[in-house]
Amino acid sequence: MSVRRLAEDQFQPAMFAFNEENAVWAEATIRKYPEGRQQSAVIPLLMRAQEQDGWVTRSAIEYVANKLDMPFIRVLEVATFYTQFQLKPVGTRAHIQVCGTTPCMLRGAEDLMEVCRHKIHHDPLELNASGTLSWEEVECQGACVNAPMVIVFKDAYEDLTPERLEEIIDAFEAGKGSEIKPGPQVDRAFSAPEGGPLTLLEEVKPVRTNLEPQRGAEEAAPMPPTDAGRAKNVAPEADASIKTPVTDKEGAKARVKAAQDMPLSATAKTDPDPKSPGSAVEGAPPEPGSVSGDLKPKRSRKKAGPTEGEDK
């Protein structure tokens, strides 16, 4: 991207202010944004300032910055970034932007630029002798199928030849630019084929769609609603009739109290004491008459001697 700078001081006006109509419009535009987000109106306000004076001046940037409570440098960044903002004076009757992207270039954009060099000025962004016309090369303008094309202010003129562009420039120079119809300059509507449509010339009606009622639908028997998509839980604990502590709080309290008041069972009384004699629990006393501890005979690993009659 080329470097974009503000115009020299000799071209800059001393001050800027919206006229009465644009001032009302600006206040209404700012109110469209939520509280704390009014700075988002910077692009619409800059564009309105350009439409009023023909280009974006330094004083207009300062005016918008003060109105939106923004630093001057932030508004300057927006104005110099977007090529839709003109930073120096342009033609008062027409500023012609020639698309130079690949589709337009392949279909004759260079010839259109040559027309501008011949009829306006050799260099882009320079005024003609009377200050009424200027031109520049720009990037894609979004009508590639109708290439080549130019934009004059807000209107697009497409399917151009060098001869047709000369006629358009002459009309704007004479102050009759409003008599030129924007859009394709050939026999086509918008981006339709030249000369009219070539396909789908006959109306084709579908045999039936899902939106149309079928024959005999009103006589069909009513179908009960299905529960195929509903979850089925047949587990016993999912039975809604079973009372739980959540669904039967009073019953749960009664059962807890009954359990607390219930005496110990008979089996609990006859359970062996872990410390009773003969218990297998470690530390329990031995049963009476049993030999244990140090009184137990110890086994000896000593080899027995030969018996009588055997050789030693």
PDB file of C-alpha atoms in Angstrom:
ATOM      1  CA  MET A   1       0.000   0.000   0.000  1.00  0.00           C
ATOM      2  CA  SER A   2       1.294   3.434  -0.874  1.00  0.00           C
ATOM      3  CA  VAL A   3       1.982   6.009   1.802  1.00  0.00           C
ATOM      4  CA  ARG A   4      -0.966   8.365   2.287  1.00  0.00           C
ATOM      5  CA  ARG A   5      -0.344  11.813   3.700  1.00  0.00           C
ATOM      6  CA  LEU A   6      -2.452  14.904   4.200  1.00  0.00           C
ATOM      7  CA  ALA A   7      -2.357  17.650   1.600  1.00  0.00           C
ATOM      8  CA  GLU A   8       0.171  20.459   1.899  1.00  0.00           C
ATOM      9  CA  ASP A   9      -0.590  23.419   4.135  1.00  0.00           C
ATOM     10  CA  GLN A  10      -1.404  25.756   1.252  1.00  0.00           C
ATOM     11  CA  PHE A  11      -4.417  23.585   0.390  1.00  0.00           C
ATOM     12  CA  GLN A  12      -5.692  23.205   3.964  1.00  0.00           C
ATOM     13  CA  PRO A  13      -8.613  25.453   4.993  1.00  0.00           C
ATOM     14  CA  ALA A  14      -8.423  27.340   8.271  1.00  0.00           C
ATOM     15  CA  MET A  15     -11.406  25.601   9.889  1.00  0.00           C
ATOM     16  CA  PHE A  16     -14.181  23.087   9.347  1.00  0.00           C
ATOM     17  CA  ALA A  17     -17.721  22.725  10.655  1.00  0.00           C
ATOM     18  CA  PHE A  18     -20.745  20.745   9.534  1.00  0.00           C
ATOM     19  CA  ASN A  19     -23.481  22.800   7.949  1.00  0.00           C
ATOM     20  CA  GLU A  20     -26.848  22.860   9.693  1.00  0.00           C
ATOM     21  CA  GLU A  21     -28.239  19.798   7.911  1.00  0.00           C
ATOM     22  CA  ASN A  22     -25.110  17.698   8.410  1.00  0.00           C
ATOM     23  CA  ALA A  23     -24.818  18.762  12.062  1.00  0.00           C
ATOM     24  CA  VAL A  24     -28.288  17.363  12.774  1.00  0.00           C
ATOM     25  CA  TRP A  25     -27.397  14.206  10.871  1.00  0.00           C
ATOM     26  CA  ALA A  26     -24.130  13.799  12.823  1.00  0.00           C
ATOM     27  CA  GLU A  27     -25.861  14.049  16.212  1.00  0.00           C
ATOM     28  CA  ALA A  28     -28.451  11.464  15.153  1.00  0.00           C
ATOM     29  CA  THR A  29     -25.712   9.146  13.875  1.00  0.00           C
ATOM     30  CA  ILE A  30     -23.727   9.342  17.126  1.00  0.00           C
ATOM     31  CA  ARG A  31     -26.843   8.462  19.137  1.00  0.00           C
ATOM     32  CA  LYS A  32     -27.137   5.176  17.248  1.00  0.00           C
ATOM     33  CA  TYR A  33     -24.162   3.789  19.169  1.00  0.00           C
ATOM     34  CA  PRO A  34     -24.397   2.652  22.828  1.00  0.00           C
ATOM     35  CA  GLU A  35     -22.948   4.670  25.650  1.00  0.00           C
ATOM     36  CA  GLY A  36     -19.170   4.515  25.618  1.00  0.00           C
ATOM     37  CA  ARG A  37     -19.075   3.344  21.971  1.00  0.00           C
ATOM     38  CA  GLN A  38     -19.737   6.652  20.212  1.00  0.00           C
ATOM     39  CA  GLN A  39     -16.231   6.630  18.711  1.00  0.00           C
ATOM     40  CA  SER A  40     -17.491   3.946  16.305  1.00  0.00           C
ATOM     41  CA  ALA A  41     -19.139   6.796  14.361  1.00  0.00           C
ATOM     42  CA  VAL A  42     -15.740   8.027  13.157  1.00  0.00           C
ATOM     43  CA  ILE A  43     -16.029   6.572   9.637  1.00  0.00           C
ATOM     44  CA  PRO A  44     -19.573   7.869   8.928  1.00  0.00           C
ATOM     45  CA  LEU A  45     -18.625  11.339  10.162  1.00  0.00           C
ATOM     46  CA  LEU A  46     -15.446  11.463   8.077  1.00  0.00           C
ATOM     47  CA  MET A  47     -17.373  10.356   4.997  1.00  0.00           C
ATOM     48  CA  ARG A  48     -19.992  13.050   5.605  1.00  0.00           C
ATOM     49  CA  ALA A  49     -17.242  15.648   5.939  1.00  0.00           C
ATOM     50  CA  GLN A  50     -15.784  14.495   2.617  1.00  0.00           C
ATOM     51  CA  GLU A  51     -19.177  14.754   0.932  1.00  0.00           C
ATOM     52  CA  GLN A  52     -19.573  18.287   2.238  1.00  0.00           C
ATOM     53  CA  ASP A  53     -16.143  19.648   1.220  1.00  0.00           C
ATOM     54  CA  GLY A  54     -15.158  17.158  -1.475  1.00  0.00           C
ATOM     55  CA  TRP A  55     -12.180  15.813   0.484  1.00  0.00           C
ATOM     56  CA  VAL A  56     -11.012  15.211   4.072  1.00  0.00           C
ATOM     57  CA  THR A  57      -9.102  18.194   5.426  1.00  0.00           C
ATOM     58  CA  ARG A  58      -6.911  18.410   8.518  1.00  0.00           C
ATOM     59  CA  SER A  59      -9.437  20.684  10.209  1.00  0.00           C
ATOM     60  CA  ALA A  60     -12.202  18.152   9.451  1.00  0.00           C
ATOM     61  CA  ILE A  61     -10.154  15.419  11.151  1.00  0.00           C
ATOM     62  CA  GLU A  62      -9.662  17.669  14.180  1.00  0.00           C
ATOM     63  CA  TYR A  63     -13.373  18.537  14.221  1.00  0.00           C
ATOM     64  CA  VAL A  64     -14.407  14.849  14.204  1.00  0.00           C
ATOM     65  CA  ALA A  65     -11.820  14.032  16.881  1.00  0.00           C
ATOM     66  CA  ASN A  66     -13.198  16.727  19.200  1.00  0.00           C
ATOM     67  CA  LYS A  67     -16.797  15.723  18.531  1.00  0.00           C
ATOM     68  CA  LEU A  68     -16.133  12.076  19.420  1.00  0.00           C
ATOM     69  CA  ASP A  69     -13.650  12.834  22.215  1.00  0.00           C
ATOM     70  CA  MET A  70     -10.892  10.947  20.406  1.00  0.00           C
ATOM     71  CA  PRO A  71      -7.163  11.673  20.134  1.00  0.00           C
ATOM     72  CA  PHE A  72      -6.355  13.393  16.861  1.00  0.00           C
ATOM     73  CA  ILE A  73      -3.893  10.643  15.905  1.00  0.00           C
ATOM     74  CA  ARG A  74      -6.645   7.973  16.088  1.00  0.00           C
ATOM     75  CA  VAL A  75      -8.865   9.795  13.614  1.00  0.00           C
ATOM     76  CA  LEU A  76      -5.836  10.489  11.409  1.00  0.00           C
ATOM     77  CA  GLU A  77      -5.064   6.747  11.365  1.00  0.00           C
ATOM     78  CA  VAL A  78      -8.562   5.988  10.071  1.00  0.00           C
ATOM     79  CA  ALA A  79      -8.481   8.712   7.423  1.00  0.00           C
ATOM     80  CA  THR A  80      -5.092   7.663   6.069  1.00  0.00           C
ATOM     81  CA  PHE A  81      -5.806   3.927   6.144  1.00  0.00           C
ATOM     82  CA  TYR A  82      -8.979   3.773   4.043  1.00  0.00           C
ATOM     83  CA  THR A  83      -8.490   4.788   0.425  1.00  0.00           C
ATOM     84  CA  GLN A  84     -12.132   5.849   0.206  1.00  0.00           C
ATOM     85  CA  PHE A  85     -11.073   9.060   1.956  1.00  0.00           C
ATOM     86  CA  GLN A  86      -9.506  11.679  -0.305  1.00  0.00           C
ATOM     87  CA  LEU A  87      -6.713  13.524   1.507  1.00  0.00           C
ATOM     88  CA  LYS A  88      -6.210  16.253  -1.095  1.00  0.00           C
ATOM     89  CA  PRO A  89      -8.542  18.249  -3.348  1.00  0.00           C
ATOM     90  CA  VAL A  90     -10.200  16.283  -6.162  1.00  0.00           C
ATOM     91  CA  GLY A  91     -12.280  17.354  -9.137  1.00  0.00           C
ATOM     92  CA  THR A  92     -15.327  19.368  -8.132  1.00  0.00           C
ATOM     93  CA  ARG A  93     -17.489  17.779 -10.845  1.00  0.00           C
ATOM     94  CA  ALA A  94     -16.020  14.289 -11.054  1.00  0.00           C
ATOM     95  CA  HIS A  95     -13.326  12.198  -9.459  1.00  0.00           C
ATOM     96  CA  ILE A  96     -12.953   9.032 -11.533  1.00  0.00           C
ATOM     97  CA  GLN A  97     -11.686   5.878  -9.844  1.00  0.00           C
ATOM     98  CA  VAL A  98     -10.552   3.295 -12.379  1.00  0.00           C
ATOM     99  CA  CYS A  99     -10.451  -0.317 -11.190  1.00  0.00           C
ATOM    100  CA  GLY A 100      -7.045  -1.831 -11.909  1.00  0.00           C
ATOM    101  CA  THR A 101      -7.451  -5.312 -10.429  1.00  0.00           C
ATOM    102  CA  THR A 102      -6.890  -8.393 -12.603  1.00  0.00           C
ATOM    103  CA  PRO A 103     -10.369  -8.919 -14.184  1.00  0.00           C
ATOM    104  CA  CYS A 104     -10.669  -5.262 -15.202  1.00  0.00           C
ATOM    105  CA  MET A 105      -7.052  -5.111 -16.311  1.00  0.00           C
ATOM    106  CA  LEU A 106      -7.567  -8.153 -18.545  1.00  0.00           C
ATOM    107  CA  ARG A 107     -10.590  -6.505 -20.157  1.00  0.00           C
ATOM    108  CA  GLY A 108      -9.121  -3.094 -20.913  1.00  0.00           C
ATOM    109  CA  ALA A 109      -8.602  -1.093 -17.709  1.00  0.00           C
ATOM    110  CA  GLU A 110      -5.278   0.184 -19.019  1.00  0.00           C
ATOM    111  CA  ASP A 111      -7.080   1.735 -22.008  1.00  0.00           C
ATOM    112  CA  LEU A 112      -9.460   3.511 -19.616  1.00  0.00           C
ATOM    113  CA  MET A 113      -6.502   4.925 -17.674  1.00  0.00           C
ATOM    114  CA  GLU A 114      -5.021   6.184 -20.914  1.00  0.00           C
ATOM    115  CA  VAL A 115      -8.269   8.060 -21.584  1.00  0.00           C
ATOM    116  CA  CYS A 116      -8.009   9.679 -18.141  1.00  0.00           C
ATOM    117  CA  ARG A 117      -4.385  10.663 -18.771  1.00  0.00           C
ATOM    118  CA  HIS A 118      -5.386  12.258 -22.069  1.00  0.00           C
ATOM    119  CA  LYS A 119      -8.578  14.047 -20.985  1.00  0.00           C
ATOM    120  CA  ILE A 120      -7.823  14.928 -17.326  1.00  0.00           C
ATOM    121  CA  HIS A 121      -4.154  14.837 -16.287  1.00  0.00           C
ATOM    122  CA  HIS A 122      -1.140  12.663 -16.961  1.00  0.00           C
ATOM    123  CA  ASP A 123      -0.690  11.860 -13.252  1.00  0.00           C
ATOM    124  CA  PRO A 124      -3.340  10.391 -10.955  1.00  0.00           C
ATOM    125  CA  LEU A 125      -4.760  12.496  -8.117  1.00  0.00           C
ATOM    126  CA  GLU A 126      -3.955  15.704 -10.000  1.00  0.00           C
ATOM    127  CA  LEU A 127      -6.587  18.216 -11.070  1.00  0.00           C
ATOM    128  CA  ASN A 128      -7.223  19.250 -14.646  1.00  0.00           C
ATOM    129  CA  ALA A 129      -6.633  22.849 -15.665  1.00  0.00           C
ATOM    130  CA  SER A 130     -10.061  24.031 -14.483  1.00  0.00           C
ATOM    131  CA  GLY A 131     -10.013  21.977 -11.255  1.00  0.00           C
ATOM    132  CA  THR A 132     -13.224  20.146 -12.163  1.00  0.00           C
ATOM    133  CA  LEU A 133     -11.839  16.657 -12.905  1.00  0.00           C
ATOM    134  CA  SER A 134      -9.369  14.208 -11.378  1.00  0.00           C
ATOM    135  CA  TRP A 135      -8.743  10.471 -11.484  1.00  0.00           C
ATOM    136  CA  GLU A 136      -6.884   7.602  -9.789  1.00  0.00           C
ATOM    137  CA  GLU A 137      -6.383   3.852 -10.026  1.00  0.00           C
ATOM    138  CA  VAL A 138      -7.995   1.799  -7.252  1.00  0.00           C
ATOM    139  CA  GLU A 139      -8.347  -1.814  -6.236  1.00  0.00           C
ATOM    140  CA  CYS A 140     -11.310  -4.118  -6.874  1.00  0.00           C
ATOM    141  CA  GLN A 141     -14.697  -2.393  -6.855  1.00  0.00           C
ATOM    142  CA  GLY A 142     -16.740  -5.578  -6.748  1.00  0.00           C
ATOM    143  CA  ALA A 143     -18.226  -5.881 -10.249  1.00  0.00           C
ATOM    144  CA  CYS A 144     -15.692  -8.187 -11.875  1.00  0.00           C
ATOM    145  CA  VAL A 145     -18.214  -9.822 -14.204  1.00  0.00           C
ATOM    146  CA  ASN A 146     -18.949  -6.371 -15.677  1.00  0.00           C
ATOM    147  CA  ALA A 147     -15.313  -5.403 -16.172  1.00  0.00           C
ATOM    148  CA  PRO A 148     -13.876  -2.933 -16.925  1.00  0.00           C
ATOM    149  CA  MET A 149     -15.476  -0.308 -14.728  1.00  0.00           C
ATOM    150  CA  VAL A 150     -15.011   3.022 -12.968  1.00  0.00           C
ATOM    151  CA  ILE A 151     -16.689   4.720 -10.019  1.00  0.00           C
ATOM    152  CA  VAL A 152     -17.531   8.408  -9.983  1.00  0.00           C
ATOM    153  CA  PHE A 153     -18.249   9.466  -6.414  1.00  0.00           C
ATOM    154  CA  LYS A 154     -20.861   6.840  -5.361  1.00  0.00           C
ATOM    155  CA  ASP A 155     -22.001   5.530  -8.763  1.00  0.00           C
ATOM    156  CA  ALA A 156     -20.447   2.682 -10.762  1.00  0.00           C
ATOM    157  CA  TYR A 157     -20.218   2.653 -14.546  1.00  0.00           C
ATOM    158  CA  GLU A 158     -19.519  -0.803 -15.941  1.00  0.00           C
ATOM    159  CA  ASP A 159     -18.865  -2.625 -19.231  1.00  0.00           C
ATOM    160  CA  LEU A 160     -16.920   0.382 -20.481  1.00  0.00           C
ATOM    161  CA  THR A 161     -15.038   0.996 -23.668  1.00  0.00           C
ATOM    162  CA  PRO A 162     -12.567   3.868 -24.076  1.00  0.00           C
ATOM    163  CA  GLU A 163     -15.086   5.664 -26.274  1.00  0.00           C
ATOM    164  CA  ARG A 164     -17.878   5.347 -23.734  1.00  0.00           C
ATOM    165  CA  LEU A 165     -15.639   6.613 -20.904  1.00  0.00           C
ATOM    166  CA  GLU A 166     -14.779   9.689 -22.987  1.00  0.00           C
ATOM    167  CA  GLU A 167     -18.496  10.421 -23.346  1.00  0.00           C
ATOM    168  CA  ILE A 168     -19.005  10.046 -19.574  1.00  0.00           C
ATOM    169  CA  ILE A 169     -16.086  12.362 -18.772  1.00  0.00           C
ATOM    170  CA  ASP A 170     -17.386  14.986 -21.218  1.00  0.00           C
ATOM    171  CA  ALA A 171     -20.856  14.810 -19.639  1.00  0.00           C
ATOM    172  CA  PHE A 172     -19.485  15.402 -16.145  1.00  0.00           C
ATOM    173  CA  GLU A 173     -17.249  18.189 -17.381  1.00  0.00           C
ATOM    174  CA  ALA A 174     -20.313  19.891 -18.833  1.00  0.00           C
ATOM    175  CA  GLY A 175     -22.208  19.502 -15.559  1.00  0.00           C
ATOM    176  CA  LYS A 176     -24.550  16.865 -17.009  1.00  0.00           C
ATOM    177  CA  GLY A 177     -23.289  13.843 -15.123  1.00  0.00           C
ATOM    178  CA  SER A 178     -26.769  13.195 -13.684  1.00  0.00           C
ATOM    179  CA  GLU A 179     -27.962  12.361 -17.206  1.00  0.00           C
ATOM    180  CA  ILE A 180     -25.648   9.332 -17.407  1.00  0.00           C
ATOM    181  CA  LYS A 181     -27.329   6.153 -16.194  1.00  0.00           C
ATOM    182  CA  PRO A 182     -25.117   4.275 -13.695  1.00  0.00           C
ATOM    183  CA  GLY A 183     -24.507   0.543 -13.973  1.00  0.00           C
ATOM    184  CA  PRO A 184     -23.795  -1.506 -17.105  1.00  0.00           C
ATOM    185  CA  GLN A 185     -23.314   0.542 -20.251  1.00  0.00           C
ATOM    186  CA  VAL A 186     -24.393  -2.363 -22.473  1.00  0.00           C
ATOM    187  CA  ASP A 187     -27.645  -4.249 -22.921  1.00  0.00           C
ATOM    188  CA  ARG A 188     -27.721  -6.147 -19.657  1.00  0.00           C
ATOM    189  CA  ALA A 189     -29.456  -5.866 -16.310  1.00  0.00           C
ATOM    190  CA  PHE A 190     -26.996  -5.755 -13.437  1.00  0.00           C
ATOM    191  CA  SER A 191     -24.799  -8.866 -13.930  1.00  0.00           C
ATOM    192  CA  ALA A 192     -27.208 -10.829 -16.132  1.00  0.00           C
ATOM    193  CA  PRO A 193     -26.007 -12.049 -19.544  1.00  0.00           C
ATOM    194  CA  GLU A 194     -25.747  -9.392 -22.218  1.00  0.00           C
ATOM    195  CA  GLY A 195     -28.889  -9.333 -24.332  1.00  0.00           C
ATOM    196  CA  GLY A 196     -31.019 -10.993 -21.662  1.00  0.00           C
ATOM    197  CA  PRO A 197     -31.192 -14.407 -19.998  1.00  0.00           C
ATOM    198  CA  LEU A 198     -30.078 -17.459 -21.985  1.00  0.00           C
ATOM    199  CA  THR A 199     -31.219 -20.257 -19.669  1.00  0.00           C
ATOM    200  CA  LEU A 200     -34.308 -21.078 -17.582  1.00  0.00           C
ATOM    201  CA  LEU A 201     -36.507 -19.342 -20.112  1.00  0.00           C
ATOM    202  CA  GLU A 202     -39.538 -21.545 -19.370  1.00  0.00           C
ATOM    203  CA  GLU A 203     -41.362 -21.688 -16.094  1.00  0.00           C
ATOM    204  CA  VAL A 204     -40.892 -25.101 -14.534  1.00  0.00           C
ATOM    205  CA  LYS A 205     -43.393 -26.087 -11.887  1.00  0.00           C
ATOM    206  CA  PRO A 206     -42.465 -29.010  -9.647  1.00  0.00           C
ATOM    207  CA  VAL A 207     -44.828 -31.968  -9.559  1.00  0.00           C
ATOM    208  CA  ARG A 208     -45.202 -31.831  -5.825  1.00  0.00           C
ATOM    209  CA  THR A 209     -43.331 -30.453  -2.864  1.00  0.00           C
ATOM    210  CA  ASN A 210     -43.426 -31.328   0.787  1.00  0.00           C
ATOM    211  CA  LEU A 211     -45.245 -28.082   1.440  1.00  0.00           C
ATOM    212  CA  GLU A 212     -48.237 -29.064  -0.696  1.00  0.00           C
ATOM    213  CA  PRO A 213     -50.931 -31.333   0.794  1.00  0.00           C
ATOM    214  CA  GLN A 214     -50.999 -34.851  -0.595  1.00  0.00           C
ATOM    215  CA  ARG A 215     -54.154 -36.408  -2.024  1.00  0.00           C
ATOM    216  CA  GLY A 216     -56.304 -38.109   0.570  1.00  0.00           C
ATOM    217  CA  ALA A 217     -54.354 -36.649   3.430  1.00  0.00           C
ATOM    218  CA  GLU A 218     -57.529 -35.273   4.960  1.00  0.00           C
ATOM    219  CA  GLU A 219     -59.115 -38.755   4.882  1.00  0.00           C
ATOM    220  CA  ALA A 220     -56.229 -40.552   6.553  1.00  0.00           C
ATOM    221  CA  ALA A 221     -56.790 -41.952  10.049  1.00  0.00           C
ATOM    222  CA  PRO A 222     -55.324 -39.862  12.822  1.00  0.00           C
ATOM    223  CA  MET A 223     -52.054 -41.200  14.089  1.00  0.00           C
ATOM    224  CA  PRO A 224     -51.481 -41.189  17.860  1.00  0.00           C
ATOM    225  CA  PRO A 225     -48.363 -39.462  19.108  1.00  0.00           C
ATOM    226  CA  THR A 226     -45.355 -41.709  19.384  1.00  0.00           C
ATOM    227  CA  ASP A 227     -43.086 -42.053  22.384  1.00  0.00           C
ATOM    228  CA  ALA A 228     -40.255 -43.609  20.398  1.00  0.00           C
ATOM    229  CA  GLY A 229     -37.919 -40.799  21.320  1.00  0.00           C
ATOM    230  CA  ARG A 230     -38.709 -40.816  24.998  1.00  0.00           C
ATOM    231  CA  ALA A 231     -36.377 -42.473  27.484  1.00  0.00           C
ATOM    232  CA  LYS A 232     -37.606 -45.719  29.052  1.00  0.00           C
ATOM    233  CA  ASN A 233     -36.390 -46.564  32.563  1.00  0.00           C
ATOM    234  CA  VAL A 234     -37.778 -49.828  33.897  1.00  0.00           C
ATOM    235  CA  ALA A 235     -35.339 -50.258  36.788  1.00  0.00           C
ATOM    236  CA  PRO A 236     -37.114 -51.020  40.121  1.00  0.00           C
ATOM    237  CA  GLU A 237     -35.489 -48.076  41.834  1.00  0.00           C
ATOM    238  CA  ALA A 238     -36.992 -45.784  39.222  1.00  0.00           C
ATOM    239  CA  ASP A 239     -40.561 -46.695  40.279  1.00  0.00           C
ATOM    240  CA  ALA A 240     -42.268 -43.431  41.208  1.00  0.00           C
ATOM    241  CA  SER A 241     -44.432 -45.197  43.830  1.00  0.00           C
ATOM    242  CA  ILE A 242     -41.414 -46.102  45.965  1.00  0.00           C
ATOM    243  CA  LYS A 243     -41.014 -43.781  48.903  1.00  0.00           C
ATOM    244  CA  THR A 244     -37.596 -42.265  49.483  1.00  0.00           C
ATOM    245  CA  PRO A 245     -36.228 -39.998  52.214  1.00  0.00           C
ATOM    246  CA  VAL A 246     -36.752 -37.143  49.813  1.00  0.00           C
ATOM    247  CA  THR A 247     -40.382 -37.922  48.923  1.00  0.00           C
ATOM    248  CA  ASP A 248     -41.379 -39.222  52.390  1.00  0.00           C
ATOM    249  CA  LYS A 249     -39.499 -37.131  54.946  1.00  0.00           C
ATOM    250  CA  GLU A 250     -41.828 -37.898  57.872  1.00  0.00           C
ATOM    251  CA  GLY A 251     -41.635 -41.640  57.239  1.00  0.00           C
ATOM    252  CA  ALA A 252     -37.845 -41.454  57.023  1.00  0.00           C
ATOM    253  CA  LYS A 253     -37.675 -39.726  60.432  1.00  0.00           C
ATOM    254  CA  ALA A 254     -39.944 -42.376  61.973  1.00  0.00           C
ATOM    255  CA  ARG A 255     -37.820 -45.217  60.611  1.00  0.00           C
ATOM    256  CA  VAL A 256     -34.636 -43.635  61.969  1.00  0.00           C
ATOM    257  CA  LYS A 257     -36.177 -43.230  65.445  1.00  0.00           C
ATOM    258  CA  ALA A 258     -37.460 -46.812  65.411  1.00  0.00           C
ATOM    259  CA  ALA A 259     -33.995 -48.088  64.526  1.00  0.00           C
ATOM    260  CA  GLN A 260     -32.450 -46.121  67.373  1.00  0.00           C
ATOM    261  CA  ASP A 261     -34.959 -47.504  69.935  1.00  0.00           C
ATOM    262  CA  MET A 262     -34.643 -51.150  68.798  1.00  0.00           C
ATOM    263  CA  PRO A 263     -32.764 -53.443  71.340  1.00  0.00           C
ATOM    264  CA  LEU A 264     -29.747 -55.421  70.343  1.00  0.00           C
ATOM    265  CA  SER A 265     -30.544 -58.744  68.684  1.00  0.00           C
ATOM    266  CA  ALA A 266     -30.206 -62.085  70.455  1.00  0.00           C
ATOM    267  CA  THR A 267     -27.370 -63.156  68.266  1.00  0.00           C
ATOM    268  CA  ALA A 268     -25.439 -60.082  69.213  1.00  0.00           C
ATOM    269  CA  LYS A 269     -25.535 -61.168  72.911  1.00  0.00           C
ATOM    270  CA  THR A 270     -24.082 -64.632  72.186  1.00  0.00           C
ATOM    271  CA  ASP A 271     -21.271 -63.389  69.967  1.00  0.00           C
ATOM    272  CA  PRO A 272     -17.906 -64.626  71.356  1.00  0.00           C
ATOM    273  CA  ASP A 273     -15.790 -62.184  73.206  1.00  0.00           C
ATOM    274  CA  PRO A 274     -12.550 -61.597  71.297  1.00  0.00           C
ATOM    275  CA  LYS A 275     -10.654 -61.716  74.590  1.00  0.00           C
ATOM    276  CA  SER A 276     -12.283 -64.907  75.883  1.00  0.00           C
ATOM    277  CA  PRO A 277     -10.101 -67.999  76.464  1.00  0.00           C
ATOM    278  CA  GLY A 278      -9.491 -70.009  73.309  1.00  0.00           C
ATOM    279  CA  SER A 279     -10.247 -67.110  70.974  1.00  0.00           C
ATOM    280  CA  ALA A 280      -8.108 -66.896  67.901  1.00  0.00           C
ATOM    281  CA  VAL A 281      -7.571 -63.220  68.492  1.00  0.00           C
ATOM    282  CA  GLU A 282      -3.971 -62.397  69.244  1.00  0.00           C
ATOM    283  CA  GLY A 283      -3.413 -61.846  72.965  1.00  0.00           C
ATOM    284  CA  ALA A 284      -6.392 -63.961  74.155  1.00  0.00           C
ATOM    285  CA  PRO A 285      -5.616 -66.366  77.123  1.00  0.00           C
ATOM    286  CA  PRO A 286      -5.290 -70.093  76.252  1.00  0.00           C
ATOM    287  CA  GLU A 287      -7.959 -72.582  77.139  1.00  0.00           C
ATOM    288  CA  PRO A 288      -7.597 -74.302  80.519  1.00  0.00           C
ATOM    289  CA  GLY A 289      -5.392 -77.455  80.343  1.00  0.00           C
ATOM    290  CA  SER A 290      -3.805 -76.601  77.030  1.00  0.00           C
ATOM    291  CA  VAL A 291      -0.059 -76.351  76.660  1.00  0.00           C
ATOM    292  CA  SER A 292       1.235 -73.189  75.182  1.00  0.00           C
ATOM    293  CA  GLY A 293       4.094 -70.810  75.344  1.00  0.00           C
ATOM    294  CA  ASP A 294       7.242 -71.941  77.098  1.00  0.00           C
ATOM    295  CA  LEU A 295       5.612 -75.163  78.333  1.00  0.00           C
ATOM    296  CA  LYS A 296       5.359 -76.542  74.772  1.00  0.00           C
ATOM    297  CA  PRO A 297       8.036 -79.156  73.990  1.00  0.00           C
ATOM    298  CA  LYS A 298      10.559 -77.927  71.516  1.00  0.00           C
ATOM    299  CA  ARG A 299      11.673 -79.935  68.530  1.00  0.00           C
ATOM    300  CA  SER A 300      15.365 -80.715  68.247  1.00  0.00           C
ATOM    301  CA  ARG A 301      17.266 -80.839  65.010  1.00  0.00           C
ATOM    302  CA  LYS A 302      20.026 -82.999  66.623  1.00  0.00           C
ATOM    303  CA  LYS A 303      20.636 -86.264  64.784  1.00  0.00           C
ATOM    304  CA  ALA A 304      19.807 -89.347  66.833  1.00  0.00           C
ATOM    305  CA  GLY A 305      22.713 -91.721  67.725  1.00  0.00           C
ATOM    306  CA  PRO A 306      23.012 -95.352  66.367  1.00  0.00           C
ATOM    307  CA  THR A 307      20.908 -97.993  68.000  1.00  0.00           C
ATOM    308  CA  GLU A 308      22.201-101.098  69.639  1.00  0.00           C
ATOM    309  CA  GLY A 309      23.569-103.600  67.112  1.00  0.00           C
ATOM    310  CA  GLU A 310      24.400-101.011  64.452  1.00  0.00           C
ATOM    311  CA  ASP A 311      27.905-100.115  63.474  1.00  0.00           C
ATOM    312  CA  LYS A 312      29.104 -96.816  64.645  1.00  0.00           C
TER     313      LYS A 312
END
